[in-house]
């Protein structure tokens, strides 16, 4: 919440004539409907050329890759919340989870390549970005000031990042407690929300991959814990996580009296179970700033569980603190390239 407030404060500090320097086009179109990946009809189709949001008569047939999953529908209604300098859009929708029963907001961003006709038959990898803090009622990764989406776009141009679809759900059902991204008895089923409803929503609206090779998490602080836990808990669905400034063990106050259920959501026990059963392989990339605490916990976890199918690295962010700006810097310095080598990317059509 502090990170989001800082962005708002920056606008206010500009004040008076200085506010004119603020890029007002960032907010142009906010609140308008967004149709991701839809292509305009041809000029002779009886409609003005370039009309956005026009749905093709039928979706393009997927490539020869059997792993490509065309959007299954039904489509959600998206409203623009932010426009980036490259013209890409962050938009929000309201999702009622069919499996969890929880209803919350989800923000979405797609790279420019997603709307490129050359990629119309290709799937795209998905990065589910989880915030720290309360993670409610917003997800701070949807704030353009942190630069996550820009970092991905620049990485694509530099050849160091895949063009990820970024999905940014709320993490908790309220702003008072942490729920550890888990189905705690008697509480909202936030584990099911993150592990099933959010991916189902993504498959309904976007061209993705059927296999786990196209699915990863990134998160900071408590969101890092949830992302890592989901990968270890569901290695058949998710392959990798970038866990920044992360926590290692569950600590929600609602676990009291539910030790067995808490153990079933403990990354230490999940990692050991994965080691004992021999896979599948999962990939964990910790990020930690040199000016924050927590590296000792990461190092101990790595020393004990980085074996067999559990692949683990720790990236130090020089002079980094516990905030999103520095974690994005770490991603630009190497973590985006790391996760891009683990997952599969889209394939353009060749002429």
XYZ file of C-alpha atoms in Angstrom:
351
model
C 0.000 0.000 0.000
C 2.917 2.345 0.716
C 4.208 1.840 -2.823
C 0.858 2.777 -4.359
C 0.529 5.769 -2.041
C 3.980 6.945 -3.066
C 2.918 7.060 -6.694
C -0.151 9.123 -5.778
C 1.937 11.428 -3.587
C 4.328 12.025 -6.475
C 1.447 13.331 -8.581
C 0.317 15.662 -5.822
C 3.829 16.970 -5.237
C 4.095 18.090 -8.829
C 1.420 20.667 -8.098
C 0.216 23.668 -10.117
C 1.983 24.161 -13.426
C 4.239 21.184 -12.701
C 1.263 18.907 -13.077
C 1.247 19.716 -16.782
C 4.492 17.768 -17.024
C 2.722 14.649 -15.843
C 1.850 12.425 -18.776
C -1.882 12.841 -18.871
C -2.124 10.351 -21.722
C -1.407 7.696 -19.113
C -4.992 8.164 -17.993
C -6.498 8.606 -21.438
C -9.275 6.097 -21.926
C -9.359 4.900 -18.335
C -12.697 3.251 -17.641
C -13.278 2.356 -21.273
C -13.865 -1.210 -22.419
C -10.874 -3.272 -23.502
C -10.832 -6.321 -25.759
C -7.436 -7.974 -25.546
C -6.037 -9.468 -28.708
C -9.044 -8.685 -30.860
C -8.255 -7.642 -34.406
C -10.071 -4.991 -36.454
C -12.048 -6.105 -39.504
C -10.595 -5.538 -42.978
C -11.255 -2.181 -44.630
C -13.770 -3.682 -47.037
C -15.826 -5.321 -44.312
C -18.286 -2.453 -44.220
C -16.830 -1.100 -41.012
C -14.327 1.657 -40.471
C -10.827 0.307 -40.614
C -9.055 0.063 -37.267
C -12.242 -0.254 -35.213
C -10.888 -1.726 -31.959
C -12.560 -4.579 -30.163
C -13.997 -6.234 -33.266
C -14.068 -9.985 -32.761
C -12.981 -12.105 -35.731
C -15.625 -14.404 -37.209
C -13.729 -17.358 -35.804
C -10.509 -17.634 -33.800
C -7.436 -18.551 -35.808
C -6.588 -22.229 -35.744
C -3.683 -22.949 -33.394
C -0.250 -23.782 -34.671
C 1.024 -27.330 -34.971
C 1.960 -27.199 -31.270
C -0.654 -29.362 -29.500
C 0.122 -27.505 -26.280
C -1.477 -24.280 -27.552
C -4.780 -23.559 -25.832
C -7.049 -21.051 -27.624
C -9.219 -18.905 -25.365
C -12.078 -21.118 -24.219
C -14.525 -18.393 -23.185
C -16.710 -17.022 -21.861
C -15.014 -13.644 -22.213
C -14.840 -11.288 -19.250
C -15.573 -7.577 -19.368
C -12.417 -5.514 -18.952
C -12.095 -1.804 -18.156
C -8.888 0.109 -18.719
C -7.092 1.286 -15.594
C -3.750 2.389 -17.060
C -2.151 3.042 -20.423
C 1.581 2.490 -20.848
C 3.932 4.497 -23.052
C 4.038 1.759 -25.691
C 0.245 1.813 -26.022
C -0.380 -1.398 -24.113
C -3.157 -1.428 -21.551
C -3.628 -2.629 -17.988
C -7.291 -3.432 -17.414
C -9.431 -4.734 -14.587
C -12.321 -7.141 -14.331
C -14.411 -8.649 -11.558
C -14.119 -12.397 -11.174
C -16.501 -14.646 -9.270
C -14.537 -17.805 -8.684
C -16.610 -20.811 -9.721
C -14.565 -23.179 -7.571
C -13.647 -21.033 -4.571
C -16.824 -18.983 -4.381
C -14.668 -15.912 -3.724
C -15.283 -12.775 -5.773
C -12.532 -10.252 -6.334
C -10.780 -7.966 -8.798
C -8.198 -9.132 -11.317
C -5.919 -6.863 -13.382
C -4.485 -8.001 -16.699
C -1.758 -6.843 -19.072
C -0.768 -8.312 -22.423
C 2.395 -7.437 -24.364
C 2.264 -5.884 -27.821
C 3.089 -9.259 -29.352
C -0.227 -10.681 -28.173
C -2.151 -8.534 -30.668
C 0.421 -9.026 -33.455
C -1.152 -11.074 -36.289
C 2.072 -13.087 -36.540
C 1.288 -14.586 -33.129
C -2.454 -15.051 -33.657
C -2.146 -18.846 -33.591
C 0.355 -19.074 -30.764
C -0.020 -19.548 -27.065
C 1.609 -17.153 -24.579
C 3.249 -17.823 -21.214
C 1.460 -16.548 -18.122
C 3.041 -14.797 -15.149
C 0.705 -14.530 -12.167
C 1.962 -11.533 -10.166
C 1.112 -11.484 -6.455
C 1.530 -8.461 -4.167
C 2.745 -8.311 -0.613
C 1.135 -6.373 2.174
C -2.597 -6.761 2.459
C -3.067 -7.581 -1.208
C -6.561 -6.113 -0.993
C -8.492 -4.334 -2.441
C -5.828 -3.761 -5.096
C -2.729 -5.429 -6.526
C 0.160 -2.974 -6.666
C 1.759 -4.715 -9.661
C -1.009 -3.066 -11.692
C 0.516 0.337 -10.822
C 2.651 1.413 -13.776
C 5.047 3.287 -11.484
C 6.643 0.006 -10.383
C 7.614 -0.724 -13.985
C 6.902 -4.451 -14.139
C 5.206 -4.381 -17.529
C 7.806 -1.991 -18.954
C 10.576 -4.310 -17.762
C 8.994 -7.218 -19.620
C 8.538 -5.172 -22.808
C 12.134 -3.973 -22.711
C 13.280 -7.524 -22.043
C 11.363 -8.778 -25.068
C 13.071 -6.191 -27.272
C 16.465 -7.094 -25.814
C 15.846 -10.808 -26.244
C 16.094 -11.491 -22.506
C 12.413 -11.971 -21.672
C 9.452 -13.825 -23.070
C 6.347 -11.714 -23.807
C 4.361 -12.746 -20.745
C 0.679 -12.238 -20.150
C 0.622 -10.761 -16.623
C -2.337 -11.655 -14.393
C -2.662 -9.659 -11.154
C -5.392 -10.880 -8.793
C -6.148 -9.652 -5.300
C -4.344 -11.851 -2.796
C -6.560 -11.645 0.279
C -10.308 -11.218 0.884
C -9.856 -8.246 3.245
C -7.244 -5.748 4.365
C -6.979 -6.994 7.962
C -5.494 -10.488 7.810
C -3.234 -12.716 5.709
C -4.744 -15.948 4.414
C -1.504 -17.447 3.030
C -3.077 -18.117 -0.371
C -4.614 -21.221 1.181
C -7.917 -22.911 1.898
C -7.929 -22.425 5.659
C -10.912 -24.214 7.254
C -13.799 -21.837 7.831
C -12.238 -19.032 5.754
C -12.541 -17.914 2.114
C -10.840 -20.441 -0.164
C -7.963 -18.277 -1.309
C -5.851 -21.273 -2.270
C -8.485 -22.426 -4.730
C -8.910 -18.834 -5.945
C -5.219 -18.548 -6.827
C -4.568 -22.109 -8.012
C -7.760 -22.777 -9.969
C -10.116 -19.832 -10.488
C -7.474 -17.356 -11.660
C -5.882 -19.809 -14.145
C -9.340 -20.879 -15.388
C -10.201 -17.222 -15.955
C -6.934 -16.741 -17.845
C -7.570 -19.735 -20.101
C -11.090 -18.464 -20.783
C -9.832 -15.090 -22.028
C -6.388 -15.636 -23.519
C -4.345 -17.925 -25.728
C -2.196 -19.881 -23.331
C -0.564 -23.287 -22.995
C -2.188 -26.441 -21.711
C 0.922 -27.656 -19.940
C 2.681 -26.191 -16.924
C 5.511 -25.120 -19.239
C 3.607 -21.875 -19.836
C 2.727 -21.015 -16.229
C 4.717 -19.271 -13.498
C 4.310 -16.983 -10.492
C 6.113 -13.918 -9.296
C 5.501 -12.211 -6.005
C 6.950 -10.100 -3.239
C 6.863 -10.606 0.511
C 3.681 -12.520 1.398
C 2.926 -12.816 -2.321
C 6.309 -14.503 -2.773
C 5.347 -17.069 -0.160
C 2.036 -17.773 -1.898
C 3.655 -18.075 -5.328
C 6.318 -20.474 -4.066
C 3.767 -22.492 -2.122
C 1.518 -22.852 -5.170
C 4.397 -24.089 -7.346
C 5.459 -26.653 -4.739
C 1.864 -27.662 -4.026
C 0.783 -27.933 -7.670
C 3.880 -28.839 -9.705
C 1.614 -30.366 -12.338
C 0.111 -26.899 -13.023
C 2.925 -24.401 -12.400
C 6.614 -24.691 -13.178
C 8.453 -21.716 -11.692
C 8.334 -18.751 -9.336
C 10.280 -15.543 -8.775
C 9.957 -15.037 -5.014
C 11.179 -11.621 -3.844
C 11.929 -10.775 -0.218
C 9.876 -13.820 0.564
C 8.575 -15.569 3.583
C 9.116 -19.309 3.922
C 6.450 -20.702 6.260
C 2.697 -20.055 6.695
C 1.845 -17.529 9.388
C -1.839 -16.643 9.073
C -3.576 -16.316 12.454
C -6.405 -18.469 11.100
C -4.256 -21.629 11.130
C -4.722 -21.955 14.902
C -6.311 -25.324 15.592
C -5.625 -26.574 12.051
C -2.091 -27.955 12.223
C -2.594 -30.686 9.609
C -4.019 -28.229 7.101
C -1.212 -25.754 7.802
C 1.390 -28.484 7.226
C -0.246 -29.227 3.867
C 0.469 -25.608 2.891
C 3.993 -25.372 4.283
C 6.677 -24.997 1.563
C 9.199 -26.885 3.701
C 6.998 -29.951 3.862
C 5.851 -29.564 0.262
C 9.434 -29.381 -0.981
C 10.386 -32.496 0.969
C 7.369 -34.343 -0.393
C 8.363 -33.403 -3.921
C 11.900 -34.611 -3.286
C 10.626 -37.884 -1.844
C 8.324 -38.543 -4.800
C 10.932 -37.550 -7.372
C 9.291 -34.700 -9.200
C 8.224 -33.122 -11.433
C 10.956 -30.508 -11.447
C 10.109 -27.028 -10.190
C 12.193 -23.859 -10.310
C 12.449 -21.281 -7.526
C 14.355 -18.023 -7.964
C 14.632 -16.044 -4.747
C 15.373 -12.324 -4.922
C 16.608 -10.450 -1.877
C 17.882 -6.909 -1.453
C 21.228 -6.471 0.282
C 19.623 -3.824 2.513
C 16.786 -6.035 3.762
C 16.630 -8.988 6.123
C 15.561 -12.497 5.205
C 18.458 -13.927 3.229
C 19.391 -16.305 6.040
C 15.952 -17.930 5.826
C 16.295 -18.295 2.058
C 19.804 -19.745 2.366
C 18.704 -22.290 4.957
C 15.762 -23.310 2.787
C 18.048 -23.669 -0.226
C 20.621 -25.717 1.678
C 17.972 -28.136 2.916
C 15.619 -28.469 -0.052
C 17.480 -27.543 -3.253
C 17.954 -31.117 -4.356
C 16.466 -33.592 -6.785
C 13.498 -32.024 -8.587
C 13.626 -28.773 -6.583
C 15.869 -26.336 -8.456
C 16.703 -23.169 -6.564
C 18.744 -19.984 -6.967
C 19.153 -16.808 -4.895
C 19.689 -13.444 -6.588
C 21.129 -10.587 -4.550
C 19.886 -7.123 -5.492
C 22.712 -4.737 -4.657
C 21.531 -1.903 -2.376
C 18.050 -3.319 -2.749
C 15.378 -2.751 -0.135
C 12.027 -4.400 0.549
C 10.008 -2.734 -2.211
C 8.634 -3.384 -5.662
C 10.882 -0.955 -7.518
C 13.994 -2.822 -6.391
C 12.455 -6.222 -7.082
C 11.670 -5.135 -10.636
C 15.279 -4.026 -10.939
C 16.341 -7.515 -9.917
C 14.064 -8.952 -12.553
C 15.635 -6.706 -15.191
C 19.114 -7.683 -14.013
C 18.512 -11.374 -14.490
C 15.397 -12.942 -13.016
C 13.234 -12.302 -16.079
C 15.840 -13.989 -18.231
C 15.984 -16.861 -15.746
C 12.234 -17.548 -15.837
C 12.148 -17.054 -19.613
C 14.630 -19.899 -20.018
C 12.464 -22.164 -17.873
C 9.152 -21.549 -19.679
C 8.134 -21.808 -23.316
C 7.373 -18.790 -25.452
C 5.147 -17.937 -28.424
C 6.131 -18.818 -31.961
C 5.392 -16.354 -34.778
C 4.086 -17.594 -38.101
C 6.662 -17.621 -40.839
C 5.695 -16.274 -44.235
